[in-house]
Coordinates of C-alpha atoms and ligand atoms in Angstrom, one line a residue:
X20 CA 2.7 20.4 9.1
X21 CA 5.2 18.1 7.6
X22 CA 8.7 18.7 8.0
X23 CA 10.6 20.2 5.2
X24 CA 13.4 18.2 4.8
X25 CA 10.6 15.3 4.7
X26 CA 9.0 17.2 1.9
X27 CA 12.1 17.3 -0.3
X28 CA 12.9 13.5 0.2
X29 CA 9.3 12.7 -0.6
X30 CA 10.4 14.7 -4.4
X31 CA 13.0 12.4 -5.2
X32 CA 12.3 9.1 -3.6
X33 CA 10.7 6.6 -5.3
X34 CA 8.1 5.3 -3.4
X35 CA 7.2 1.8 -3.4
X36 CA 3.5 0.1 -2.8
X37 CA 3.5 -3.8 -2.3
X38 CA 0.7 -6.3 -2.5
X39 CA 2.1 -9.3 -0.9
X40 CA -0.5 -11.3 -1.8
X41 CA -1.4 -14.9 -0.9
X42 CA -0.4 -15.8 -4.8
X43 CA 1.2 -13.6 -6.5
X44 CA 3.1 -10.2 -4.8
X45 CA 3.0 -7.2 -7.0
X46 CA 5.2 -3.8 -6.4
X47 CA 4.4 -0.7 -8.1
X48 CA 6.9 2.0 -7.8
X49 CA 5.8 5.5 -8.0
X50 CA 5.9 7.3 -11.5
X51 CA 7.3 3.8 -12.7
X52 CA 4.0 1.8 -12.3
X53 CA 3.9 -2.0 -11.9
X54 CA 7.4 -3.1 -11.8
X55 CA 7.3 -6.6 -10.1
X56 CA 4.6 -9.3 -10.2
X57 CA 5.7 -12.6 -9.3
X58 CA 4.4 -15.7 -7.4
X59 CA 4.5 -15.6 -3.6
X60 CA 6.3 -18.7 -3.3
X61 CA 9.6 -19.1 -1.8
X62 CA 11.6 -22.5 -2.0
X63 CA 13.9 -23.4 1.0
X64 CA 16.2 -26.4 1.7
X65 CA 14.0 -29.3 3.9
X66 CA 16.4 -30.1 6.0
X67 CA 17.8 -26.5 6.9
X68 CA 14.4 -24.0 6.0
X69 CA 16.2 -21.5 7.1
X70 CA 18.2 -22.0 3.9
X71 CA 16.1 -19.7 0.8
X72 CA 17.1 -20.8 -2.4
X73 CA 15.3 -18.8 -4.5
X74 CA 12.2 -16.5 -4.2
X75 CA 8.9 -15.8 -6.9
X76 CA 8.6 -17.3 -10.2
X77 CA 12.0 -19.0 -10.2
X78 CA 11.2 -20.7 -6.6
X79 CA 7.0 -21.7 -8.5
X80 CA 8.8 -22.9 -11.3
X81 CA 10.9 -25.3 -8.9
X82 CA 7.4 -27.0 -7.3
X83 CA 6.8 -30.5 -8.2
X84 CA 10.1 -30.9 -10.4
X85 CA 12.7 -30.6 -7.7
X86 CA 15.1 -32.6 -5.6
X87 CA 13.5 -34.2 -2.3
X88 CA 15.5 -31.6 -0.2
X89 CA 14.1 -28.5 -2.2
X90 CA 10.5 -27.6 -0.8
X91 CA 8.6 -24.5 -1.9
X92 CA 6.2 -22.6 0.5
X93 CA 4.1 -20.3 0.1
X94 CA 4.1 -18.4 3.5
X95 CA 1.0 -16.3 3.4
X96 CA -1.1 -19.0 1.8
X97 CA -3.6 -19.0 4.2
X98 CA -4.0 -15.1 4.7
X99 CA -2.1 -15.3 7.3
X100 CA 2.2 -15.3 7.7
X101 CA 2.6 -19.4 8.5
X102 CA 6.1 -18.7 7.9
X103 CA 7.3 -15.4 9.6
X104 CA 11.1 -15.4 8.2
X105 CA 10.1 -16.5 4.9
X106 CA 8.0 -13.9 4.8
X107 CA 10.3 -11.2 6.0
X108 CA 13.0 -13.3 3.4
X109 CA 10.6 -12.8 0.1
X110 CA 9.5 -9.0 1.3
X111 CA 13.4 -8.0 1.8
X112 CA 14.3 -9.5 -1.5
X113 CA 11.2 -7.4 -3.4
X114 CA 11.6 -4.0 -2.2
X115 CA 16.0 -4.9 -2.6
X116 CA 14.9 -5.8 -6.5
X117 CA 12.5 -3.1 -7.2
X118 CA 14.7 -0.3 -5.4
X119 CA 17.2 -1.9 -8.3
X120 CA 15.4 -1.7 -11.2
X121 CA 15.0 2.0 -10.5
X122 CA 19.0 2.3 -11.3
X123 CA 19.7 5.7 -9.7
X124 CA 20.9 5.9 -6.6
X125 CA 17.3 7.1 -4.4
X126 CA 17.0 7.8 -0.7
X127 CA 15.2 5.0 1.3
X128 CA 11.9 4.9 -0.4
X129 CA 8.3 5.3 1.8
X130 CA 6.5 1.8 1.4
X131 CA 2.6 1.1 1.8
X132 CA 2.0 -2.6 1.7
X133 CA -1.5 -3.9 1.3
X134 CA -2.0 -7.2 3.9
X135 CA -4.7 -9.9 4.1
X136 CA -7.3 -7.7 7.0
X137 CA -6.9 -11.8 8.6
X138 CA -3.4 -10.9 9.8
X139 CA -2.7 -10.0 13.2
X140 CA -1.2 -7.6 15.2
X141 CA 1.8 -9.1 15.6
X142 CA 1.8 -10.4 12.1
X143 CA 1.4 -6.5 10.9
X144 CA 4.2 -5.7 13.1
X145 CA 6.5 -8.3 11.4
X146 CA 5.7 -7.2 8.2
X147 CA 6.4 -3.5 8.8
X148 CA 10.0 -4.7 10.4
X149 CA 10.7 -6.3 7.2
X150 CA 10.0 -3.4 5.3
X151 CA 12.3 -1.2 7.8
X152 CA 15.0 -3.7 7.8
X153 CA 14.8 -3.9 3.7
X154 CA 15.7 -0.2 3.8
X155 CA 12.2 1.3 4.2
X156 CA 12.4 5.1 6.0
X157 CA 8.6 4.6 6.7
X158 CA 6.4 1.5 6.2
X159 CA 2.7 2.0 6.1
X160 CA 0.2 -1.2 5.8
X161 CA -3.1 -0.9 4.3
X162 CA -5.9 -3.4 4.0
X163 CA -6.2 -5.4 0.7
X164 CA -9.7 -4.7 0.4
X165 CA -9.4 -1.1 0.6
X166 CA -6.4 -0.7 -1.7
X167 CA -8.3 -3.2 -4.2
X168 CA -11.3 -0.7 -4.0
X169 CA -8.8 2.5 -4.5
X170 CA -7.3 0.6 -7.4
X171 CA -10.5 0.1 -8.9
X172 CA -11.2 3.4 -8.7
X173 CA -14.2 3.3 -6.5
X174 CA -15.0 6.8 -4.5
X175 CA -14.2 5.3 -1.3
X176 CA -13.4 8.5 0.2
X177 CA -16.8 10.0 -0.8
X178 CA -19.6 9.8 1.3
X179 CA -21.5 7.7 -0.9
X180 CA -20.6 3.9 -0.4
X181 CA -19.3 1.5 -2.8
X182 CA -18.4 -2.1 -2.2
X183 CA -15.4 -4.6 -3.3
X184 CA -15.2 -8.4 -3.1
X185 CA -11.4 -9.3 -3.6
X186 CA -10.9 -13.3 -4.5
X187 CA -7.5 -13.8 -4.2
X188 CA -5.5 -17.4 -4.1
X189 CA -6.0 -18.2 -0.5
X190 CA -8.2 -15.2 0.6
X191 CA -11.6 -13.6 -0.7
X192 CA -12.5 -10.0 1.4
X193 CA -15.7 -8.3 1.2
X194 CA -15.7 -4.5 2.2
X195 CA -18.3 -1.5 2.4
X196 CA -16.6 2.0 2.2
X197 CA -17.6 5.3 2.8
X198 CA -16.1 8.5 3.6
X199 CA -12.1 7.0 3.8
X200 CA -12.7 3.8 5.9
X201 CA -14.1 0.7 5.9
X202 CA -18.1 0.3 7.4
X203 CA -18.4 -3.3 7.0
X204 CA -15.8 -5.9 6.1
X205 CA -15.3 -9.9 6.0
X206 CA -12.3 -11.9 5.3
X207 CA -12.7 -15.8 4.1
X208 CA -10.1 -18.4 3.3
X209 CA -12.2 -19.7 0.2
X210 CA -10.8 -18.0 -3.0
X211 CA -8.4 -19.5 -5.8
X212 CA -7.0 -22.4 -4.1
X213 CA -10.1 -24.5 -2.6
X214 CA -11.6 -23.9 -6.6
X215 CA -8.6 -25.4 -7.2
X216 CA -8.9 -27.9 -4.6
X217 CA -12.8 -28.5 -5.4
X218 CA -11.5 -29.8 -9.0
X219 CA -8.8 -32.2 -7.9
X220 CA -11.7 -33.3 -5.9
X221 CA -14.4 -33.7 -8.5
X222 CA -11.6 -35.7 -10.9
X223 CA -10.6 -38.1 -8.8
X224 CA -14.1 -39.3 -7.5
X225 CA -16.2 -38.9 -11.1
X226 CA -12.9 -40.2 -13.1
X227 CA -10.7 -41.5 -10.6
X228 CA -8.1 -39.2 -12.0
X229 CA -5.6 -37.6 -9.7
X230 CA -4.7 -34.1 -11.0
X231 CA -2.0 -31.6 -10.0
X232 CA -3.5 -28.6 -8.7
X233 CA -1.8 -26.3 -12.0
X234 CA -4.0 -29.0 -14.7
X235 CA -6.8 -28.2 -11.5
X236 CA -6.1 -24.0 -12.1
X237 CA -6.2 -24.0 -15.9
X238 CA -9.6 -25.6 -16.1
X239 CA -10.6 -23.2 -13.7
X240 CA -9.2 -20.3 -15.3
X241 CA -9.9 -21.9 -18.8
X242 CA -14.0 -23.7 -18.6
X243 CA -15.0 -22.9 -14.9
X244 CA -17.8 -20.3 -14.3
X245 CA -20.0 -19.9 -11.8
X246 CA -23.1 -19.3 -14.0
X247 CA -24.1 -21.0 -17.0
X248 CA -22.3 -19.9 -20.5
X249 CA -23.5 -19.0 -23.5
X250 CA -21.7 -21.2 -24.9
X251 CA -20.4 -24.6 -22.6
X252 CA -17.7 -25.5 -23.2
X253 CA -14.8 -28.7 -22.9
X254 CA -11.4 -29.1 -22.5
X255 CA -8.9 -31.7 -21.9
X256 CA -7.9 -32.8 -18.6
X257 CA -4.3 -35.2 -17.9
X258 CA -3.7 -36.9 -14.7
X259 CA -3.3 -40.4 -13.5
X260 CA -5.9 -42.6 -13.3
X261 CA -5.5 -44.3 -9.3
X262 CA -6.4 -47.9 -10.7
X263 CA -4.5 -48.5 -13.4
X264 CA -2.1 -45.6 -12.7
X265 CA -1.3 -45.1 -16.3
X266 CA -1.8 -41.2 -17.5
X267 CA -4.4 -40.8 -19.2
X268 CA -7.0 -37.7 -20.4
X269 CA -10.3 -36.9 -20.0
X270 CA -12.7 -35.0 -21.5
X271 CA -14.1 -32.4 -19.2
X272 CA -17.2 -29.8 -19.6
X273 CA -17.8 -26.6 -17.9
X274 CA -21.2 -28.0 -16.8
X275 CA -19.2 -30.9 -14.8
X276 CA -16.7 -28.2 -13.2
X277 CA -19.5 -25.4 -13.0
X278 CA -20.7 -28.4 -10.5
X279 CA -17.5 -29.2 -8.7
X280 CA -17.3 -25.4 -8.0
X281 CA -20.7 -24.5 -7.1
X282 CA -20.2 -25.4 -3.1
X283 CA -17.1 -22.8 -3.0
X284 CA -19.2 -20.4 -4.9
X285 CA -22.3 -20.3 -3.4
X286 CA -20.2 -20.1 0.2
X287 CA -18.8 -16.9 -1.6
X288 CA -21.9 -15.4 -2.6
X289 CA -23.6 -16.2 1.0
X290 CA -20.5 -14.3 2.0
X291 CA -21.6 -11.2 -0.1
X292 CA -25.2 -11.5 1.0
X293 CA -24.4 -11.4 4.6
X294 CA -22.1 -8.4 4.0
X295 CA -25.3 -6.5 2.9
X296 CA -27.3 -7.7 5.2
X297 CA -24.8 -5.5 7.6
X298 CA -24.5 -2.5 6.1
X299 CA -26.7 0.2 7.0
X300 CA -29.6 0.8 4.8
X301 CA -28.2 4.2 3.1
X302 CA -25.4 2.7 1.9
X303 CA -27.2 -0.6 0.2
X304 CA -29.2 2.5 -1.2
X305 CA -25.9 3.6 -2.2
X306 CA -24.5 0.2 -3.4
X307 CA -27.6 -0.2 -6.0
X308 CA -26.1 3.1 -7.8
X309 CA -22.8 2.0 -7.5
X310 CA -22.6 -1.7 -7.7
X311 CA -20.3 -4.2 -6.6
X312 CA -16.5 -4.5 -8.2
X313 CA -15.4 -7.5 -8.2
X314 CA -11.2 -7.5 -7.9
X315 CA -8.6 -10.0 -7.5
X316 CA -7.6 -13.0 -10.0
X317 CA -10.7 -14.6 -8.8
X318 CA -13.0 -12.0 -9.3
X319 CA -12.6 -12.7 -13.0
X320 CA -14.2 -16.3 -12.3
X321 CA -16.3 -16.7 -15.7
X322 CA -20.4 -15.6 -14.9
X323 CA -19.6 -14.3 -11.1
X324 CA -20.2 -11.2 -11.9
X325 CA -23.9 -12.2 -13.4
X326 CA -24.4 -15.1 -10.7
X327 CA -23.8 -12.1 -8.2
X328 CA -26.0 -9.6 -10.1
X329 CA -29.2 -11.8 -10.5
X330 CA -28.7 -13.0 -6.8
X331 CA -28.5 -9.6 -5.1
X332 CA -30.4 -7.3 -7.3
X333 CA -27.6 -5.1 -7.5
X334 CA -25.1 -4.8 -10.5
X335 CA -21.9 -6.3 -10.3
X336 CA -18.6 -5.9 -12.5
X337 CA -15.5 -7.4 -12.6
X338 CA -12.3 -4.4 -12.4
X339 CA -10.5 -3.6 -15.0
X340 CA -6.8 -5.4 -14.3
X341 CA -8.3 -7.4 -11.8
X342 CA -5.2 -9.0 -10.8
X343 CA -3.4 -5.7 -10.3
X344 CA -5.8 -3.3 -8.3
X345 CA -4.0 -3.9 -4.8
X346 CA -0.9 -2.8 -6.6
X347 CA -2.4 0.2 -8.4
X348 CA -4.3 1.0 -5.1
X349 CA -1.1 1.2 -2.9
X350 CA 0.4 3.2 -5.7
X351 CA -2.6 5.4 -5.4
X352 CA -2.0 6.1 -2.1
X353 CA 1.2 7.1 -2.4
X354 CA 1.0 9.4 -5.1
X355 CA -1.8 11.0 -3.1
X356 CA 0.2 10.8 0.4
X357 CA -1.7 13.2 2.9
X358 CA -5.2 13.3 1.2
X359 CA -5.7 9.5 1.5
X360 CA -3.6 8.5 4.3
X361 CA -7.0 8.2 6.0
X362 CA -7.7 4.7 3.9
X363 CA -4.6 3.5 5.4
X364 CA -4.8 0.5 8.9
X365 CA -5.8 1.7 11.5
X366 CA -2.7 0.8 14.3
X367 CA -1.0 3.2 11.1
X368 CA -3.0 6.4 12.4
X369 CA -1.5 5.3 16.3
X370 CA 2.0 5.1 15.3
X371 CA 2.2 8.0 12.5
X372 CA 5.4 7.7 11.7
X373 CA 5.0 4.1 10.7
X374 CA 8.1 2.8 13.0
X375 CA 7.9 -0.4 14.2
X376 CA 7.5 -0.3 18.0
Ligands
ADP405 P1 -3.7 -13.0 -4.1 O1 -4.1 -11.6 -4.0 O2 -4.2 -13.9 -3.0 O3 -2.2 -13.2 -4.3 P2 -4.6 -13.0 -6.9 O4 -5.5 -11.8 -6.8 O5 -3.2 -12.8 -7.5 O6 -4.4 -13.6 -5.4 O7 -5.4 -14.2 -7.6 C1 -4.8 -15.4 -7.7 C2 -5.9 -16.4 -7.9 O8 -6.8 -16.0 -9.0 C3 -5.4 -17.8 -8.2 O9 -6.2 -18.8 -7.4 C4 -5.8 -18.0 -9.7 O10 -6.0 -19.3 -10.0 C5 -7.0 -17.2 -9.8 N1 -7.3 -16.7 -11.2 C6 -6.5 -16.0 -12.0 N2 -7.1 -15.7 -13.2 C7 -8.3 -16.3 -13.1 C8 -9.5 -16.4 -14.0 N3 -9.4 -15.9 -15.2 N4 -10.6 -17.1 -13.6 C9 -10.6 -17.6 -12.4 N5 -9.6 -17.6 -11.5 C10 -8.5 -16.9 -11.8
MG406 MG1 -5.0 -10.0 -3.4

């Protein structure tokens, strides 16, 4: 039975879900919807990091244009917190902004952030103290791949199963629900960035071309697939070239990237095929009613969705708001408190009240 002074709070306080994400961090505040999405990126002073000097898309904006002594990190790049204070510096400063933008004066607002399922126990525990320390009265974590699936809508509390593969920036995560919890999961660091990576790559050794890894994202986002298109297409491409070092363009197809992509991607869809080859046959019977959702910025990878379909035998479909479904999931969660605190991490059902320890 929940405490009644509890239950009042819980009427007025605006609750808060976060997706703190290895690229961008979203917060959706409840009844308010999405009201933050910015980079995770965080640019600090060289010589004194402990020094932040500015935090999402102002910090991004800084990358590559700055003063020597301005560096920008991004401290979850990898899926996991490289950077524990910057971290706790960029989560403080989101849950400060987005308790702003609600104006009125609230009580401390209940939080569910969804983390990377890579991050550790100790990690978990810094994240929750951020949370508490930003003004949190309870901070619950939940697994990116669940809150992606709950923000895609998929019945994950039903009996029947239903699968997500999240492709984030630095992460992808593969999941199997049923019945509230997670039956089979995987977590990768192959998603956004190495695609990235694999056409800085691809540049300089067909064209000797060095690329910055934003020219490397938009001809991802723009020509790269990961099965042919109906119609190929080509796009321009500026960079250096690393003889002459003039700049200088080149004309690029999505054949050519489709190929600089294709080791990433087929490491991805092994990733999927191994995840069904461990879950139990009654839920892959499950899975060819339901399908795969594919979630996350990557997810929306041009022909995954078909490359995936033909290669599994089982239908697959990109989410609607792909980029947003950790966010909206969270926010799920919290408009639904009791009934789905079930989806929640695990070390959450230990330590109910979601103190850090
Ligand atoms: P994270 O959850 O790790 O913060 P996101 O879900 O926000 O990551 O996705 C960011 C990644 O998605 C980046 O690598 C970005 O380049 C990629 N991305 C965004 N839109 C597209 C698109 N249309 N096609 C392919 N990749 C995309
Ligand atoms: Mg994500």
């Amino acid at each position: 039975m929940r405490n009644p002074f509890d239950a009042l709070l819980g009427l007025f306080s605006l609750d808060i879900g976060i997706d703190l994400g290895t690229a961008n961090t979203l917060v959706y505040v409840r009844g308010r919807g999405i009201v933050i999405n910015e980079p995770s990126w965080v640019a600090v002073d060289r010589k004194n990091p402990r020094i932040v000097l500015a935090i999402g898309a102002e910090a991004k904006e800084m990358v590559g244009k700055t003063p020597s002594h301005i560096v920008a990190i991004r401290p979850l790049r990898d899926g996991v917190i490289s950077e524990f204070d910057i971290t706790q510096a960029m989560l403080k400063y989101f849950i400060k902004r987005a308790h702003q933008e609600i104006f009125i004066p609230v009580p401390r607002p209940r939080v569910v952030i969804g983390i990377p399922s890579g991050v550790t126990e100790v990690e978990k525990r810094a994240v929750r103290e951020a949370a508490l320390e930003a003004g949190a009265r309870e901070a619950h974590l939940i697994e990116e791949p669940m809150a992606a699936a709950i923000g895609a809508g998929l019945p994950v509390t039903e009996a029947q199963g239903s699968m997500i593969v999240d492709i984030g920036g630095g992460t992808t995560e593969v999941g199997v629900f049923a019945l509230g919890g997670i039956v089979v999961s995987r977590s990768m660091r192959i998603a956004g960035d190495e695609l990235d990576d694999d056409i800085v790559q691809y540049a300089r050794q067909k064209y000797n071309l060095a690329i910055s890894e934003r020219m490397a994202e938009r001809v991802k986002i723009n020509i790269g697939s990961a099965y042919p298109l109906p119609e190929e297409q080509v796009m321009s491409m500026r960079g250096r070239n690393l003889i002459s070092g003039l700049p200088e363009q080149v004309e690029i197809s999505s054949i050519e990237i489709r190929e600089a992509l294709s080791r990433s991607v087929n490491i991805i869809t092994d990733m999927v095929r191994d995840t069904l080859d461990e879950t139990p046959p009654e839920l892959v019977a499950d899975l060819m009613e339901t399908g795969i959702c594919l979630a996350g910025g990557g997810g929306q990878l041009k022909g995954l969705a078909e490359r995936i379909s033909e290669e599994m035998h089982i239908r697959a479909w990109v989410a609607q708001d792909a980029l947003t479904c950790v966010a909206r999931g969270a926010g799920k969660v919290l408009e639904n408190f009791e009934a789905m605190r079930q989806t929640l991490a695990n070390d959450d059902r230990q330590n109910p009240g979601g103190s850090a320890s």
